[in-house]
Amino acid sequence: MKKNYIYVILLLFLTFTSFGQKVTIIPTGIDNQNINTGPINLGSKSSAKVSLNVTVEMPAIPGNNGTISIFSLNGLNANVVIGGNGGTLFFGEGKTAVRSFVVTLSASDFDTSQGSIYAEYKTFSGVTYKSPNISVIKNGVTPPSPPSSSNNSEIIPYGGTPLLPKFTVYYDVIHQDWVNSANQIIKPNTPFYDPATLRERTFFKDGREQLGKKVNFYVVDFFTNLNEPKKINNTISKSQYLQYGESPTIITGNQATVTSGSTTISINNYQWQSRIKYPLTWFNFAYYFQTYGWKDIPGATQMNYTPPASNNAIEYRRLLIENPSDTNTYRRCATSNIIEVVPFQENLAKNSICCDQTISGNIPVNEITGNSIYDASYQWLFSEDNINWSPILGATEQNYTPTSLNPENSIYESTHYYKRTLYDSESNINYISNTIQVNFQVRPTNESVQIFPNPVTTQLTISSPLRIISNIIITNSTGNIVTPASLSIRNPSMIHLDVSNLRFGIYFMEMILSTPGATRVDKYQTKFIKQ
């Protein structure tokens, strides 16, 4: 009888310790067509490239020696598919790991009705955990497109930036951007302090303008007892681009403060967060944030943070927590800027760009072009010294056209450096390109921009002889876009703004300058004081 008790206790132990492990596999595309559910239909093709996302969740930190693979199952025969050997799976200091695959499925490996694929995680000790099967069919009817989510919502910290999906792909597009409910253009890196809704807007070659899907986001509160406007001083530095296997260096943060009027409070309640940098699309919105959303880093509550090595591109930010004992989703917090740590390999056959340029007078800036590979994601980088690099926000296409910043204010020639990272989802590797440089020579002084009076009380005049002024954007000290009471154009080179409706303070202004008959355009940035 005693032995039976031992068996029961052992059975209960095995049962409870088997809980908590979870392997999830989600298809995201087949031959460049977006999907977000099974079955995977090969149709009449002999083979197809299928994109997959795999998530492994463990009840305790498992270490980084386990392996992840994708298997095909046909009857009782299970084999690793082409591209399905994912190697070791990196958890770092966490309990959850993700891996993206682009595998090749051959129709000959499956029966018409009973084939499937699954993901398998094997620990260093040889214990395996499998995902549910996803059916694979062939010579079948193509399944309908999955319905889009009607509740694309996010929760972001005070001063945070929502994650925005990649634009919908059309064949006859001139331009795409994001607009708020007032139809104002919103840049992808704009910080938000109040809830809002953004919509995808598309301009077509035939003159049509279309408002597409929307993203709703809620902004949490932060120190509501302080009067607006509040100034949050919370910055971290800097982005790192490392050879595979190279350890990241410390990410440093400043002494954070929040200021309202003459009151300044030092904040020492920090929480670092990280996320795997992976493209968000309308099709993967529903499950994206569970896998690729921002998550607290356990124990990372100091002013600075040293990240572990990773095979993935990781973004980091630092939250200021009003109440450190509050861990709910809507806790009061404010965020820093975002930096990224990207491991890379150098392979110019995979990722190369062209070419150096010298820009003077009205010579246009040429597009920097780069090669492409199947199912790649891109990020362009910028540097002023060819040492410290930063991602160019929104520059995620295959090619990129630079803009010169404030050439009128420079008394020396300015050299800008550019390179590109390319993420190959099939190999799960980031490749870095060669570096090219663009030399911007100083423009003649008669092309300078004048902003007067400054400080200003009512009417602000912008004048730029021989140049056309357009696309004026004004932001306040907290980063919010503001609109003057009125705008009058005396001529394309002189514009009057009625700023009497703006509060006292410092404002930042950005505009596009162009010259008639020339294709070069410059982005000009300046500031003015409203009294």
PDB file of C-alpha atoms in Angstrom, residues 346-357 366-372 379-381 397-400 417-422 431-438:
ATOM      1  CA  GLU A 346      28.950  41.640 -42.688  1.00  0.00           C
ATOM      2  CA  ASN A 347      28.057  40.132 -46.049  1.00  0.00           C
ATOM      3  CA  LEU A 348      27.945  42.565 -48.969  1.00  0.00           C
ATOM      4  CA  ALA A 349      26.407  39.906 -51.182  1.00  0.00           C
ATOM      5  CA  LYS A 350      23.395  40.058 -48.861  1.00  0.00           C
ATOM      6  CA  ASN A 351      23.400  43.787 -48.088  1.00  0.00           C
ATOM      7  CA  SER A 352      25.200  46.531 -50.023  1.00  0.00           C
ATOM      8  CA  ILE A 353      24.294  50.155 -50.846  1.00  0.00           C
ATOM      9  CA  CYS A 354      25.472  52.776 -53.360  1.00  0.00           C
ATOM     10  CA  CYS A 355      26.837  55.479 -53.770  1.00  0.00           C
ATOM     11  CA  ASP A 356      28.824  58.455 -52.349  1.00  0.00           C
ATOM     12  CA  GLN A 357      27.530  61.923 -53.355  1.00  0.00           C
ATOM     13  CA  ASN A 366      20.029  61.161 -55.305  1.00  0.00           C
ATOM     14  CA  GLU A 367      18.368  58.130 -53.823  1.00  0.00           C
ATOM     15  CA  ILE A 368      20.709  55.734 -52.030  1.00  0.00           C
ATOM     16  CA  THR A 369      19.956  52.323 -53.473  1.00  0.00           C
ATOM     17  CA  GLY A 370      20.488  48.892 -51.983  1.00  0.00           C
ATOM     18  CA  ASN A 371      20.131  45.300 -53.074  1.00  0.00           C
ATOM     19  CA  SER A 372      17.264  43.132 -51.854  1.00  0.00           C
ATOM     20  CA  GLN A 379      16.418  49.933 -41.365  1.00  0.00           C
ATOM     21  CA  TRP A 380      18.536  52.874 -42.519  1.00  0.00           C
ATOM     22  CA  LEU A 381      21.110  54.355 -40.126  1.00  0.00           C
ATOM     23  CA  GLU A 397      12.297  50.703 -47.266  1.00  0.00           C
ATOM     24  CA  GLN A 398      14.823  49.087 -49.607  1.00  0.00           C
ATOM     25  CA  ASN A 399      16.125  52.502 -50.781  1.00  0.00           C
ATOM     26  CA  TYR A 400      16.427  55.879 -49.043  1.00  0.00           C
ATOM     27  CA  TYR A 417      27.170  58.956 -43.273  1.00  0.00           C
ATOM     28  CA  TYR A 418      24.593  56.287 -44.066  1.00  0.00           C
ATOM     29  CA  LYS A 419      24.343  52.523 -43.923  1.00  0.00           C
ATOM     30  CA  ARG A 420      21.569  49.953 -43.772  1.00  0.00           C
ATOM     31  CA  THR A 421      20.696  46.919 -41.691  1.00  0.00           C
ATOM     32  CA  LEU A 422      18.876  44.071 -43.423  1.00  0.00           C
ATOM     33  CA  TYR A 431      23.317  41.967 -42.079  1.00  0.00           C
ATOM     34  CA  ILE A 432      25.062  45.347 -42.079  1.00  0.00           C
ATOM     35  CA  SER A 433      25.879  47.141 -45.343  1.00  0.00           C
ATOM     36  CA  ASN A 434      28.890  49.168 -46.394  1.00  0.00           C
ATOM     37  CA  THR A 435      28.975  52.868 -45.464  1.00  0.00           C
ATOM     38  CA  ILE A 436      28.421  55.678 -47.964  1.00  0.00           C
ATOM     39  CA  GLN A 437      28.806  59.413 -47.395  1.00  0.00           C
ATOM     40  CA  VAL A 438      26.937  62.447 -48.681  1.00  0.00           C
TER      41      VAL A 438
END
